[in-house]
CSV table of C-alpha atoms in Angstrom, one decimal:
chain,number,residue,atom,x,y,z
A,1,UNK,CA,8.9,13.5,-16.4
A,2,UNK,CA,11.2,15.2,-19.0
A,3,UNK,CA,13.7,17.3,-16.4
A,4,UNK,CA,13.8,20.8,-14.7
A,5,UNK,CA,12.8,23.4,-16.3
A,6,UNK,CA,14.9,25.3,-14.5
A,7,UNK,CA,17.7,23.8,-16.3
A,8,UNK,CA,16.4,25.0,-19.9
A,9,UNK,CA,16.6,27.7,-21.9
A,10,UNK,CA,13.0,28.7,-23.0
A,11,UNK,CA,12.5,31.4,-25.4
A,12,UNK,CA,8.5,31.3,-26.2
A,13,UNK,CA,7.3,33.5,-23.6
A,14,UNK,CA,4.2,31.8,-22.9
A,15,UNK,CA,5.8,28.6,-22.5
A,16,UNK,CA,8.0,30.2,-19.6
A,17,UNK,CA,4.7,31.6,-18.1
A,18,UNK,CA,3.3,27.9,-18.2
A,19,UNK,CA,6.1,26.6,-16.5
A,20,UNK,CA,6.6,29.5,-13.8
A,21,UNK,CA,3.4,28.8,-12.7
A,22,UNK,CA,3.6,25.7,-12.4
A,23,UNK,CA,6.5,25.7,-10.7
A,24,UNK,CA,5.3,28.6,-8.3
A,25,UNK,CA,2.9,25.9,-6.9
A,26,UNK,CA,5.3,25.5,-4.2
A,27,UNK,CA,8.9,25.9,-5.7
A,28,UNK,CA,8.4,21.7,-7.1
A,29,UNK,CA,8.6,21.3,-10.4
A,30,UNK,CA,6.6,19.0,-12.3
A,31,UNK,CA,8.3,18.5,-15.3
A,32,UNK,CA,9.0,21.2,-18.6
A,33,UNK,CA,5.7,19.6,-19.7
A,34,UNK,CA,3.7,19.9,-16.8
A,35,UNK,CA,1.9,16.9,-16.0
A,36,UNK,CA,-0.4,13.7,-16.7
A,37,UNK,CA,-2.8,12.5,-13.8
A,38,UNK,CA,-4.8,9.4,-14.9
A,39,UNK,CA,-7.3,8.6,-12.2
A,40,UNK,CA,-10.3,6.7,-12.4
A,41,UNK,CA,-12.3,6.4,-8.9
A,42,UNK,CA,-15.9,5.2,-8.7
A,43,UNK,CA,-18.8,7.5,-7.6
A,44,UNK,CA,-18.1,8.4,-4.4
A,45,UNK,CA,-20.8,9.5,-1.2
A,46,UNK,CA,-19.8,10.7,2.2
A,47,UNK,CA,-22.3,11.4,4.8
A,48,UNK,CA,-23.4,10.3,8.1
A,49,UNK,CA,-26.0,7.3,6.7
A,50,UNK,CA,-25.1,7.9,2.8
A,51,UNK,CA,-25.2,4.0,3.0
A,52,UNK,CA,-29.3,5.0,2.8
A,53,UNK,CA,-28.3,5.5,-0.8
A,54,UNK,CA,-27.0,2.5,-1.6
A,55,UNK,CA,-29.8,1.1,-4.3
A,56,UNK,CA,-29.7,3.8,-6.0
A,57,UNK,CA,-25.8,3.7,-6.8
A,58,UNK,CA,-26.1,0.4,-7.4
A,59,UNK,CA,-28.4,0.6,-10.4
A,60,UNK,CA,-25.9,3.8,-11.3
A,61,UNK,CA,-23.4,1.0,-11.6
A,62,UNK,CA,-25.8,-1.6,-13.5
A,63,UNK,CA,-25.9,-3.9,-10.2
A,64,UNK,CA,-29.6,-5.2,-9.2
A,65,UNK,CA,-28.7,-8.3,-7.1
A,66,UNK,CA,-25.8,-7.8,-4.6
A,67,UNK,CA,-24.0,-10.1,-3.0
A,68,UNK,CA,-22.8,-8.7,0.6
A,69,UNK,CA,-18.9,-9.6,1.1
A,70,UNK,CA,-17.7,-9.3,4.8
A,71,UNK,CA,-15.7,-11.2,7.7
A,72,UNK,CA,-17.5,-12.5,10.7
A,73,UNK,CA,-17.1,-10.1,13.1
A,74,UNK,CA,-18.6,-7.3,10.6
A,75,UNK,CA,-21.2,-9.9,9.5
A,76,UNK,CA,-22.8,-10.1,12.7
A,77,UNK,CA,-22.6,-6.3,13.7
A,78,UNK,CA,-26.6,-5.2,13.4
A,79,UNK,CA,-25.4,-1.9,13.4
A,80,UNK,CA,-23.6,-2.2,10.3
A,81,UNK,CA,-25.2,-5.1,8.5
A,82,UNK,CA,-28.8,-3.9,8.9
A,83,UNK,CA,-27.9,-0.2,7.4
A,84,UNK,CA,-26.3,-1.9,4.5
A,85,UNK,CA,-29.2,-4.2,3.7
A,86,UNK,CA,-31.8,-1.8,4.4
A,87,UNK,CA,-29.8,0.9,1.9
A,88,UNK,CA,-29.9,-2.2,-1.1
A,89,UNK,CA,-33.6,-2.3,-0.9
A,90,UNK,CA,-34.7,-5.3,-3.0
A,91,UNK,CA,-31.5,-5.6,-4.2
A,92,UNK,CA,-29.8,-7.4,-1.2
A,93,UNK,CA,-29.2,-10.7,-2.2
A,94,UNK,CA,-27.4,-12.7,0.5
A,95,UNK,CA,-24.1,-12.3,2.2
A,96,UNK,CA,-20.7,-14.2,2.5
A,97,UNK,CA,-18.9,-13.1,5.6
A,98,UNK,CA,-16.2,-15.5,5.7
A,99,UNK,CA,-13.1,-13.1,4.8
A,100,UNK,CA,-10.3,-12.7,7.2
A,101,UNK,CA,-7.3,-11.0,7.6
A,102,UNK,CA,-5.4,-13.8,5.5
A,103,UNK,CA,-6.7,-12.6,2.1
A,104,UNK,CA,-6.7,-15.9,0.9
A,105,UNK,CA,-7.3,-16.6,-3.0
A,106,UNK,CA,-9.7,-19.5,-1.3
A,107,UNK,CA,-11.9,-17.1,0.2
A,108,UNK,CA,-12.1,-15.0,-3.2
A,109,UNK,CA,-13.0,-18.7,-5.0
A,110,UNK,CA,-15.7,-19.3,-2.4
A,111,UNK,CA,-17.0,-15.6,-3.1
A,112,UNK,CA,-16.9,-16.2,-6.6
A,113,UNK,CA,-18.7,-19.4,-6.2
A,114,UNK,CA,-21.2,-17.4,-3.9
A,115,UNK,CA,-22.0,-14.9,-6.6
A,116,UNK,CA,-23.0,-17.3,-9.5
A,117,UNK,CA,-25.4,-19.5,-6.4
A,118,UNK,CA,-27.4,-16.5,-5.6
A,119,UNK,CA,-27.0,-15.0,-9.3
A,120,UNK,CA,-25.6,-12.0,-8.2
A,121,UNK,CA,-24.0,-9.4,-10.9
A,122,UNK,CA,-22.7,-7.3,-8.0
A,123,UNK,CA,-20.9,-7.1,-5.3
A,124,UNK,CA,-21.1,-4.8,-2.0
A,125,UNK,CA,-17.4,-5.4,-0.3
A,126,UNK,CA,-18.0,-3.8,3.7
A,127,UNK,CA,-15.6,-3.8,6.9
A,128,UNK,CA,-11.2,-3.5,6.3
A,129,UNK,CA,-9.2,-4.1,3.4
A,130,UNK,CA,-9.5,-7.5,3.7
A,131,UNK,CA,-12.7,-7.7,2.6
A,132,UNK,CA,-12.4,-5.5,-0.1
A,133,UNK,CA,-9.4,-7.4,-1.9
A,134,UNK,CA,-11.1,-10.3,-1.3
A,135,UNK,CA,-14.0,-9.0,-3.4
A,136,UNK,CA,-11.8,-7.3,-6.4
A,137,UNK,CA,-10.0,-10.8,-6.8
A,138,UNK,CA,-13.2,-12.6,-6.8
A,139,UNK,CA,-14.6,-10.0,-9.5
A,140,UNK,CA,-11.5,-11.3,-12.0
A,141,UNK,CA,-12.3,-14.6,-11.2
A,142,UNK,CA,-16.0,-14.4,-11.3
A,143,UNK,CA,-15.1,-12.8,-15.1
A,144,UNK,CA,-12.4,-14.9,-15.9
A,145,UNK,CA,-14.6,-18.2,-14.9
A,146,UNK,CA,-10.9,-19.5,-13.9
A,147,UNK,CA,-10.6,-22.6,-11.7
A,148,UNK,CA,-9.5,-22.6,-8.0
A,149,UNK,CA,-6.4,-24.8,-8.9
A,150,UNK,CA,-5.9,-22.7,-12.5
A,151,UNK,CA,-5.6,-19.5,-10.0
A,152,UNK,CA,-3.4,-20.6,-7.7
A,153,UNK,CA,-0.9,-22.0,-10.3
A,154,UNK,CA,-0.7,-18.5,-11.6
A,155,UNK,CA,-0.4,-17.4,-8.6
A,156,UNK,CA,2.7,-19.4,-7.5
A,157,UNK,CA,4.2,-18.7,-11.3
A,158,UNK,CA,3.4,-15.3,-11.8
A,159,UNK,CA,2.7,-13.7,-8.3
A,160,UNK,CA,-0.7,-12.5,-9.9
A,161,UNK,CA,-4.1,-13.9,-11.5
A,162,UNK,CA,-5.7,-12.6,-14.7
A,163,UNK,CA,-8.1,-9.6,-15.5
A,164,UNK,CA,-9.3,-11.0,-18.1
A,165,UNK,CA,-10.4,-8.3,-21.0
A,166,UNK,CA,-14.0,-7.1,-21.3
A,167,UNK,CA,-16.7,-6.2,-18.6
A,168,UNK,CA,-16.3,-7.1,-14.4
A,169,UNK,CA,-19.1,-7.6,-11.9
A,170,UNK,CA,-19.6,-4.1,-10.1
A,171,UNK,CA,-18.5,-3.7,-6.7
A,172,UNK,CA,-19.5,-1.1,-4.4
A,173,UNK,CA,-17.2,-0.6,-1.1
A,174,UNK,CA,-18.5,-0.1,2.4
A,175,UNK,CA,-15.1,0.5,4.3
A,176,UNK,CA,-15.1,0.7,7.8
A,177,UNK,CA,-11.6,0.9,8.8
A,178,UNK,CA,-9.3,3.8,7.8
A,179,UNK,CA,-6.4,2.0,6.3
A,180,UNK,CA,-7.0,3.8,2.8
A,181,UNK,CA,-7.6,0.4,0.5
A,182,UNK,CA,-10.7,1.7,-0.8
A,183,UNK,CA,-9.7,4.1,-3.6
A,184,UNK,CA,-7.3,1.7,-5.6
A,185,UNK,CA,-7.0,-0.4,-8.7
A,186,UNK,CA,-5.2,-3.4,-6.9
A,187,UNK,CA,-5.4,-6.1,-4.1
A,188,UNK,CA,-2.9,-8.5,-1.9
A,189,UNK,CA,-4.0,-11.8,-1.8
A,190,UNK,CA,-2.3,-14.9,-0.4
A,191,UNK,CA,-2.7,-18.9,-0.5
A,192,UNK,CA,-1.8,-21.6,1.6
A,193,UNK,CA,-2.1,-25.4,1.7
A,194,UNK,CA,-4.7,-24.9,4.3
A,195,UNK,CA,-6.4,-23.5,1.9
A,196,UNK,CA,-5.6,-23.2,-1.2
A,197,UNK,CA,-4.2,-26.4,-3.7
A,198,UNK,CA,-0.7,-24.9,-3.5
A,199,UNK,CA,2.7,-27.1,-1.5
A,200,UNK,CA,3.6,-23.5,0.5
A,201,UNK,CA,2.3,-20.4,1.4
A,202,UNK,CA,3.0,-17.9,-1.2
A,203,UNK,CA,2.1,-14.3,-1.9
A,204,UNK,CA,1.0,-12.0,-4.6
A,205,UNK,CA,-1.7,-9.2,-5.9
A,206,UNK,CA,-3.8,-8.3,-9.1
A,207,UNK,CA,-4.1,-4.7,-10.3
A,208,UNK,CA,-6.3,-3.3,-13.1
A,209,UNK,CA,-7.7,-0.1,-13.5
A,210,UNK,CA,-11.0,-2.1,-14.0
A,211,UNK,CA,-10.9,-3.2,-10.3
A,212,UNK,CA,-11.4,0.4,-8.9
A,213,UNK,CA,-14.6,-0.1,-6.7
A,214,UNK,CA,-17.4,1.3,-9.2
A,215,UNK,CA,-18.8,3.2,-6.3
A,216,UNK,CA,-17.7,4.2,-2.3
A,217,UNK,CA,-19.7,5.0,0.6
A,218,UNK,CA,-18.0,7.0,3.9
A,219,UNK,CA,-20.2,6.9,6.0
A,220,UNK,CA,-18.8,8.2,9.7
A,221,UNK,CA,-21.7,6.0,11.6
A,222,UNK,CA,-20.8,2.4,10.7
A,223,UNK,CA,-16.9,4.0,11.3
A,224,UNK,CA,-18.1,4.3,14.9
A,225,UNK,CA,-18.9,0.4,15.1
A,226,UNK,CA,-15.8,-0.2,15.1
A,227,UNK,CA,-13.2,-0.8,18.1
A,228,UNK,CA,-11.3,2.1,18.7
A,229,UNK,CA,-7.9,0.2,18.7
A,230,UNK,CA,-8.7,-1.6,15.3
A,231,UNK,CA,-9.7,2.0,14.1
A,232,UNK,CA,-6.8,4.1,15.4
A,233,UNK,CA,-4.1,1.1,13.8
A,234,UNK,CA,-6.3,1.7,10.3
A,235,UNK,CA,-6.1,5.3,10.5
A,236,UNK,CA,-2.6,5.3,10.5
A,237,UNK,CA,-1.9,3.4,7.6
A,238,UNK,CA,-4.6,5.5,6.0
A,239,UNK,CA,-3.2,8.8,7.1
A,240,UNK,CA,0.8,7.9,6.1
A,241,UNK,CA,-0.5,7.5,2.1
A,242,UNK,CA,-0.8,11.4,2.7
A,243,UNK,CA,2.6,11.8,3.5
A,244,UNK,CA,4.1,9.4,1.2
A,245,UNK,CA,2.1,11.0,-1.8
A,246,UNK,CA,3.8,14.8,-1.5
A,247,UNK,CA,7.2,13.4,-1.5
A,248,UNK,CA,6.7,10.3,-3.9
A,249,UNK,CA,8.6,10.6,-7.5
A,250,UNK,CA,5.5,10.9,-9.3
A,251,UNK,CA,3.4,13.3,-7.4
A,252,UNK,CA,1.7,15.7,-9.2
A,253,UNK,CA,-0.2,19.2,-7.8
A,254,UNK,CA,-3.5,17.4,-7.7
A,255,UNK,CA,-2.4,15.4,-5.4
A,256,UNK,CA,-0.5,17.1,-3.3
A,257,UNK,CA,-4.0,19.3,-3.1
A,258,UNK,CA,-6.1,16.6,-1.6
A,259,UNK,CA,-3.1,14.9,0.1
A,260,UNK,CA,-2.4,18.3,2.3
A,261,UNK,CA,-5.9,19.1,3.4
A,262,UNK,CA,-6.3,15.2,4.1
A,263,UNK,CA,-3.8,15.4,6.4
A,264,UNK,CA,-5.1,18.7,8.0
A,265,UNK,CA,-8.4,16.8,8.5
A,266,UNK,CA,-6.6,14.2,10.5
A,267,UNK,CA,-5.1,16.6,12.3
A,268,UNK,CA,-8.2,17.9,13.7
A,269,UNK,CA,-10.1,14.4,14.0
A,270,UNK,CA,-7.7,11.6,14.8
A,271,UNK,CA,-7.8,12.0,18.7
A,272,UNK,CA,-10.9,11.2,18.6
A,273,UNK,CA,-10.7,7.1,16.6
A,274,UNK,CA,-8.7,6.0,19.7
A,275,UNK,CA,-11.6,6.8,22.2
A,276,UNK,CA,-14.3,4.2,21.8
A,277,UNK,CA,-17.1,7.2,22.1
A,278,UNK,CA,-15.6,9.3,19.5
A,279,UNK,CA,-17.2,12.7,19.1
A,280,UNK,CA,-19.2,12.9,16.0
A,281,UNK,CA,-17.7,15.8,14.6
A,282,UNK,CA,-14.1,15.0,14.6
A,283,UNK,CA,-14.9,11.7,13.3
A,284,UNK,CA,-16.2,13.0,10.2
A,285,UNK,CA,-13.3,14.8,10.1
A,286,UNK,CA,-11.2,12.1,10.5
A,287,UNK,CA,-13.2,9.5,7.4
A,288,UNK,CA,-12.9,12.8,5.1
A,289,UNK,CA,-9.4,12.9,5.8
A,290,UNK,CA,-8.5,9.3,5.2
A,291,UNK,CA,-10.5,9.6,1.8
A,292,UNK,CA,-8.5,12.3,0.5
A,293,UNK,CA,-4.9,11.1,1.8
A,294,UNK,CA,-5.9,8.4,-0.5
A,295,UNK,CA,-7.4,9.6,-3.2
A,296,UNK,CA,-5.6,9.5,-6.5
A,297,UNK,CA,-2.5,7.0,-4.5
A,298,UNK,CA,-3.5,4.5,-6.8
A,299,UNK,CA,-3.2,5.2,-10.3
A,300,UNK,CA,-2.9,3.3,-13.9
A,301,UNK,CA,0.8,5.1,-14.2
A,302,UNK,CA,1.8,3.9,-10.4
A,303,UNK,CA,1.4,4.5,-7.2
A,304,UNK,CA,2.5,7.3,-4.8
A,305,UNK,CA,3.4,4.5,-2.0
A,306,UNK,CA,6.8,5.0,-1.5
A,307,UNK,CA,9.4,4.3,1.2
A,308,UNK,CA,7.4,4.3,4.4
A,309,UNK,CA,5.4,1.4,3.3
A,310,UNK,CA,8.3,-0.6,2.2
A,311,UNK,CA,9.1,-0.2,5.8
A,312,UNK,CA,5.8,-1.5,7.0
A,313,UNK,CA,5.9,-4.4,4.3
A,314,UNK,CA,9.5,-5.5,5.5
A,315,UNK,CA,8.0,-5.1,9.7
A,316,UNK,CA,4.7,-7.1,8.0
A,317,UNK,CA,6.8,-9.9,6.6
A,318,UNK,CA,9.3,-10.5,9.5
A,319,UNK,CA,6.4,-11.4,12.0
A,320,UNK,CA,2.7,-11.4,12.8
A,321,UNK,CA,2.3,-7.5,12.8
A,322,UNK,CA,-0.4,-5.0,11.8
A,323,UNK,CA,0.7,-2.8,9.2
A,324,UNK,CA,-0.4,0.4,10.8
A,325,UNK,CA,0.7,0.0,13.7
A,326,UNK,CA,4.5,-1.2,12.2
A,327,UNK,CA,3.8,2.2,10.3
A,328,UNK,CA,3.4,4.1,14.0
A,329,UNK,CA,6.6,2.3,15.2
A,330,UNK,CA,8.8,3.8,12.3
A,331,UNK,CA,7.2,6.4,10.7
A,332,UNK,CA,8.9,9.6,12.1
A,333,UNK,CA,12.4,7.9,11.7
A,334,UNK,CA,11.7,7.4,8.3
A,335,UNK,CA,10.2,10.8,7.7
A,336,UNK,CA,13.2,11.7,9.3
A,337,UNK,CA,16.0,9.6,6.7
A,338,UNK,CA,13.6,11.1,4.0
A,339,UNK,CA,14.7,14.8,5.2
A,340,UNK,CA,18.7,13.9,5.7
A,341,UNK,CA,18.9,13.0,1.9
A,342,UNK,CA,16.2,15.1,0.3
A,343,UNK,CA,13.8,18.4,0.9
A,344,UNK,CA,10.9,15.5,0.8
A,345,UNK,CA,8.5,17.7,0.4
A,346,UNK,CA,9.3,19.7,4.0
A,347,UNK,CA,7.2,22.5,3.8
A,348,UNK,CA,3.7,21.3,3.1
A,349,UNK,CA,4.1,18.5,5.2
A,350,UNK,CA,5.3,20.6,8.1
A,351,UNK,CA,2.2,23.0,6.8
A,352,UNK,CA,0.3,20.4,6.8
A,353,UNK,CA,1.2,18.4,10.0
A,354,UNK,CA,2.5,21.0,12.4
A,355,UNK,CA,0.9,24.4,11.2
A,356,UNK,CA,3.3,27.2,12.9
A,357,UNK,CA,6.0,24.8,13.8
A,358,UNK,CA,4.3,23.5,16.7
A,359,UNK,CA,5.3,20.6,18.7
A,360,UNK,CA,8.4,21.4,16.5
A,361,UNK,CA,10.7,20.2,19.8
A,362,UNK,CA,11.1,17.3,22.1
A,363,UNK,CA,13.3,14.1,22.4
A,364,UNK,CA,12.1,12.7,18.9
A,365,UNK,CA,13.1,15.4,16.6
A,366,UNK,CA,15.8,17.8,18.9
A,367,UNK,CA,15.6,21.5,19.2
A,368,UNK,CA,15.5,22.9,16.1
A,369,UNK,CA,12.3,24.7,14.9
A,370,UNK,CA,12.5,24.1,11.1
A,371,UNK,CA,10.3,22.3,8.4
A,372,UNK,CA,11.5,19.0,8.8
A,373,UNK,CA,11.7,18.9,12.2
A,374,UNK,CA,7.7,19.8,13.1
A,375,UNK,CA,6.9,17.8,10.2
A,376,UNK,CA,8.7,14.7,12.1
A,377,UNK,CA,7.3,15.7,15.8
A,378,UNK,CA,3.7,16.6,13.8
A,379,UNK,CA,3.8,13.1,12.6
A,380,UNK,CA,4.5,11.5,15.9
A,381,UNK,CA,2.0,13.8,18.0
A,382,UNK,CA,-0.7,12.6,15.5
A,383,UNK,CA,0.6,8.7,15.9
A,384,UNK,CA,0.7,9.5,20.1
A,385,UNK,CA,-2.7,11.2,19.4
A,386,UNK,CA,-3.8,7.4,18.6
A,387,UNK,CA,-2.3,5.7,21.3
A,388,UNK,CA,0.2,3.4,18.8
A,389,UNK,CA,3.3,1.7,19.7
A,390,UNK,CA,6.6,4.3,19.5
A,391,UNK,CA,9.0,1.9,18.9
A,392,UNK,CA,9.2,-1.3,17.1
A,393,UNK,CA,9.9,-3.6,20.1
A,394,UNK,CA,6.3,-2.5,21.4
A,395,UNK,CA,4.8,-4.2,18.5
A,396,UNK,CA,2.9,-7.4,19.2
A,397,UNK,CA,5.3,-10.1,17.5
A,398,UNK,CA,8.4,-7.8,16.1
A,399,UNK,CA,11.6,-8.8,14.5
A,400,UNK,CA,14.0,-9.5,16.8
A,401,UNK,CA,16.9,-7.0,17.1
A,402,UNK,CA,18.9,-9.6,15.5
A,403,UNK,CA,16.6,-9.8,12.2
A,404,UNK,CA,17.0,-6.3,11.2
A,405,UNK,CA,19.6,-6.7,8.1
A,406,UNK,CA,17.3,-9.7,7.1
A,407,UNK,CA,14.3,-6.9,7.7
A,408,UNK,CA,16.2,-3.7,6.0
A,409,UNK,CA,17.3,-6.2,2.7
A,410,UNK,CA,13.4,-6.8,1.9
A,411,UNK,CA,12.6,-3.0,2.7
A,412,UNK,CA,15.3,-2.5,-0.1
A,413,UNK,CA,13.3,-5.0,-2.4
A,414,UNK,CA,10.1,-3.7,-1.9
A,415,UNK,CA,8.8,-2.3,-5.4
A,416,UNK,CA,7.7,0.3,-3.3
A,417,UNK,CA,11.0,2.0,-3.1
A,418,UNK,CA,11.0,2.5,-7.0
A,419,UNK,CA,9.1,5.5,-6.1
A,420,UNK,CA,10.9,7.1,-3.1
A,421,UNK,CA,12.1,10.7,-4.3
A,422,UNK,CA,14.6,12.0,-6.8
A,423,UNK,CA,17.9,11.4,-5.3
A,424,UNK,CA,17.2,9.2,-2.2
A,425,UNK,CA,19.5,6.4,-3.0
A,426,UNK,CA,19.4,3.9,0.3
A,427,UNK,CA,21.3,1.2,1.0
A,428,UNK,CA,21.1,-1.9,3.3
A,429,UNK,CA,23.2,-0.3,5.8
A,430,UNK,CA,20.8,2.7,5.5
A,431,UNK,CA,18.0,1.4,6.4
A,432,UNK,CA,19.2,-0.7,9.2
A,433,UNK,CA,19.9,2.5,10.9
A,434,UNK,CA,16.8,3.4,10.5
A,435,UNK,CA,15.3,0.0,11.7
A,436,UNK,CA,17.5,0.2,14.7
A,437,UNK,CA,16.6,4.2,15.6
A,438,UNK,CA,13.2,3.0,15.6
A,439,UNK,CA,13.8,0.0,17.6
């Protein structure tokens, strides 16, 4: 970014009518030079059974002998598994469904090793997030031909592993959670001494533009195999990428384009993920919405994840907590800080969110009828629509009340925060008051 506009003379005419319009987008400027967006997704299908199609994306991709990555549960779903294995064709070449939750660099080793036993030179990632950054670390170490023990030593030096130059195996994702992992360059993993050759648990990611799945398939019937709690927690992770990408530093009119009609979409189809006979329609709806909130989040200049997930990172952290659901717990206070100290982004998101200020009153956001205020109480309704926890004490294993400096100091820490918006400069004291409104 190279300042306001605003704030300069310009003399070329055209040059002012370049930057009028671009500030006319929504009274946001963008910078006296407009913009760079570098995004590079995969080919992407959405569809009720696009998963029909996956062959033929495969051998778009180059892949002709997939190796099926998923956890247990998912890997003995029929109505998930047999989809997916009719759609390869001849392709299918075996499956490893031994990812969990943990994310563990062990798990990506045993994929790896997987891959080269049934000579695979793809993979086909399908279920949560898990499963998918399980896959994009075993596609650097598949490439890499790096040892177990080599891995995690990089791990515990460098908080990362190697990508190394040149080509990757393809992936392909099958998501069928809504936590919004799909569309990104990067992945968390973990390793333990349960696991992993390594004296204490330790933490850690890779990113790459290379890793960005090389193709996606949405496809809203193996989203309705999943239990509607697992689904509703997801979707709210998935849905708050939306919100964080219109007010992040770096946000740029493309994305605030698919970020507002993603959230629109989840408007009109998230009541439906929390019923476990979700109507068709709004489930569609609700997987389109999802895919857009996320699409163009991750990005070889940075990502739009900003201070609401530093929140759910420091809840994560502090206890055995699902990140979308520490996401419901806190999300309208922090949309709420976001407002005291900046605009944030107001109008779309109360566009957006709570079209015609509705739902605009009540105990969470007071009286008034402004932006902020039904963006706040549009935010909430949508986490009520989904049946999460309102408060941080309702979460299955929270910090105690007594843990939230400890808690607020790593929200401060998170990397996160680097891209909260121009001029929102928190401290620990800050955020503690935020910890404890949410509480």
């Amino acid at each position: 970014m190279n300042g306001d506009p605003r704030d300069r003379e310009v003399s070329d005419a055209s040059a002012r009518a370049a930057t009028t319009s671009l500030d006319a987008v929504d009274g946001r400027t963008y910078g006296g030079d407009g913009f760079r967006f570098e995004y590079r997704p995969g080919t992407i299908r959405c569809g009720r059974n696009c998963v029909d199609a996956l062959a033929e994306e495969l051998r778009n991709v180059g892949g002709t002998r997939a190796l099926v990555v998923t956890g247990r549960t998912v890997g003995q779903t029929a109505a998930v598994m047999d989809p997916v294995r009719e759609g390869l064709e001849d392709a299918f070449e075996g499956t490893f469904a031994e990812t969990t939750p943990d994310k563990r660099l062990g798990t990506a080793h045993a994929a790896a090793e997987a891959f080269a036993e049934h000579d695979a030179d793809a993979f086909v990632a399908v279920g949560g997030g898990s499963s998918l950054d399980v896959v994009t670390v075993a596609r650097a170490l598949v490439a890499s031909g790096q040892s177990h023990e080599a891995a995690a030593a990089d791990l515990a030096d460098t908080g990362t592993i190697p990508v190394p130059d040149g080509d990757l195996p393809s992936a392909v994702a099958v998501p069928t959670t809504l936590a919004g992992a799909d569309l990104a360059q990067g992945a968390g993993i973990t390793a333990a001494p349960d696991t992993d050759p390594v004296d204490e648990s330790i933490g850690g990611g890779v990113s790459d533009p290379r890793l960005m799945p090389s193709a996606l398939f949405y496809d809203p019937a193996l989203f309705a195999t999943t239990p509607a709690s697992v689904r509703a927690a997801s979707a709210m992770n998935g849905l708050d990428k939306a919100v964080e990408s219109l007010y992040a530093r770096n946000a740029t009119p493309i994305s605030d384009a698919t970020a507002v009609h993603g959230l629109r979409l989840c408007r009109r189809g998230f009541s439906a993920l929390a019923d476990d006979d979700a109507d068709p329609r709004e489930l569609e709806q609700a997987v389109l919405g999802v895919l857009l909130a996320q699409y163009g989040v991750s990005r070889p200049d940075g990502s739009t994840l900003s201070v609401l997930h530093a929140f759910g990172h420091g809840l994560t952290n502090a206890g055995d907590v699902h990140q979308g659901r520490a996401h419901a717990a806190v999300a309208p206070h922090v949309l709420r800080f976001v407002f005291e100290r900046v605009d944030g982004r107001r109008d779309l998101l109360a566009d957006a969110l709570a079209p015609h200020g509705s739902g605009a009153t009540g105990s969470e956001t007071g009286e008034s009828d402004d932006d902020a205020s039904a963006a706040v109480a549009g935010l909430a309704a949508l986490r009520d629509d989904l049946g999460l926890p309102q408060r941080i004490r309702d979460l299955e294993d929270p910090p105690a009340c007594d843990e939230l400096d400890d808690v607020a100091a790593d929200v401060l820490g998170d990397g996160f925060m680097e891209n909260a918006p121009s001029g929102l400069d928190a401290t620990v004291e800050d955020l503690r008051e935020v910890l404890e409104a949410a509480w």
